[in-house]
Amino acid sequence: MSDQISFDDFLKVDIRVGRIIEAEEFPEARKPAYKMKIDFGPEIGVKKTSAQITKHYTPETLVGKLVMAVINFPPRQIGPVMSEVLTLGVPDDEGEVVLLTPDKGVPIGGRLY
């Protein structure tokens, strides 16, 4: 378990729901990954990212999927891609990423609380 944080610390992390609008292979990545564009609505817009999620997903199954992502980390260069958000997931029994997704349809851009 990690160190305890205050509720104010938690509020600093801006986690929003977005819809994947593009997903494609990322052959330049060191480990198998996809490049994605995620729409977070008119207030935030479309953001780019990459994710090592090839075990459970294909680009075709990702497009249209709602996902949760941290949107207020600084951009990070990952190979030729400037990743603007961190898409969230949890490990399965083999340590492969399973994306965090709302279990009902919700408006994009909604903040986790």
XYZ file of C-alpha atoms in Angstrom:
113
model
C 0.000 0.000 0.000
C 1.175 3.526 -0.771
C 1.658 6.337 1.735
C -1.524 8.053 2.856
C -2.426 11.325 1.168
C -4.897 14.011 2.085
C -8.189 14.517 0.275
C -6.751 17.787 -1.058
C -3.896 15.781 -2.611
C -6.453 13.520 -4.317
C -8.318 16.542 -5.685
C -5.131 17.684 -7.450
C -5.306 14.637 -9.750
C -7.769 15.448 -12.534
C -9.213 12.140 -13.783
C -11.788 12.410 -16.573
C -13.792 10.130 -18.817
C -13.029 10.262 -22.512
C -13.998 8.395 -25.668
C -11.289 6.826 -27.826
C -11.777 8.203 -31.339
C -8.620 6.806 -32.989
C -6.366 3.860 -32.204
C -3.509 2.435 -34.230
C -0.432 0.246 -33.917
C 2.658 1.928 -32.452
C 5.545 -0.012 -34.039
C 8.191 2.464 -32.797
C 7.410 1.636 -29.145
C 9.875 -0.576 -27.236
C 7.019 -2.786 -25.999
C 3.829 -3.529 -27.971
C 1.521 -0.522 -27.702
C -1.131 1.530 -29.446
C -1.269 5.246 -30.236
C -4.661 6.744 -29.420
C -6.621 9.964 -29.615
C -9.176 10.445 -26.844
C -11.989 13.016 -26.921
C -12.709 14.606 -23.537
C -15.393 16.999 -24.788
C -15.388 20.686 -25.746
C -13.828 21.986 -22.510
C -10.709 19.766 -22.739
C -10.657 18.607 -26.356
C -8.902 15.702 -28.027
C -5.672 14.448 -26.447
C -3.013 12.017 -27.701
C -1.525 9.139 -25.743
C -0.046 5.685 -26.070
C -0.733 2.593 -24.004
C 0.640 -0.929 -23.686
C -2.761 -2.598 -23.928
C -2.282 -4.983 -26.853
C -3.040 -8.164 -24.879
C -6.778 -7.513 -24.407
C -7.572 -4.933 -27.094
C -7.239 -4.290 -30.817
C -7.440 -0.863 -32.435
C -10.897 -1.795 -33.742
C -12.255 -2.697 -30.285
C -10.809 0.464 -28.733
C -12.504 3.020 -30.998
C -15.673 4.224 -29.278
C -14.687 2.885 -25.844
C -15.073 5.125 -22.797
C -11.915 5.243 -20.662
C -10.629 7.039 -17.592
C -7.461 9.134 -17.834
C -5.387 11.595 -15.835
C -5.443 14.810 -17.847
C -3.282 17.136 -15.743
C 0.132 15.457 -15.863
C 2.676 17.320 -17.984
C 3.037 15.961 -21.547
C 5.616 13.183 -21.868
C 7.597 12.192 -24.947
C 7.206 8.476 -25.727
C 9.245 7.770 -28.832
C 7.800 9.946 -31.605
C 4.525 10.514 -29.692
C 3.928 13.336 -27.213
C 1.621 11.693 -24.681
C -0.776 14.266 -23.229
C -2.805 12.062 -20.848
C -2.319 8.877 -18.817
C -4.970 6.284 -19.635
C -5.770 4.269 -16.510
C -5.940 0.520 -16.115
C -5.378 -2.291 -13.659
C -3.429 -5.540 -14.065
C -5.123 -8.859 -14.757
C -3.824 -12.147 -13.279
C -0.878 -12.080 -15.698
C -0.026 -8.405 -15.183
C -1.577 -7.286 -18.486
C -3.482 -3.991 -18.510
C -7.278 -3.916 -18.359
C -8.631 -0.416 -18.972
C -10.764 1.370 -16.391
C -14.109 2.150 -18.003
C -17.462 3.410 -16.682
C -20.020 0.591 -16.547
C -22.775 2.866 -17.895
C -22.847 5.491 -20.615
C -21.731 8.834 -19.178
C -20.944 12.203 -20.792
C -17.341 12.612 -21.878
C -15.310 15.073 -19.859
C -16.900 14.056 -16.552
C -14.522 14.217 -13.606
C -13.931 11.290 -11.260
C -14.999 11.935 -7.684
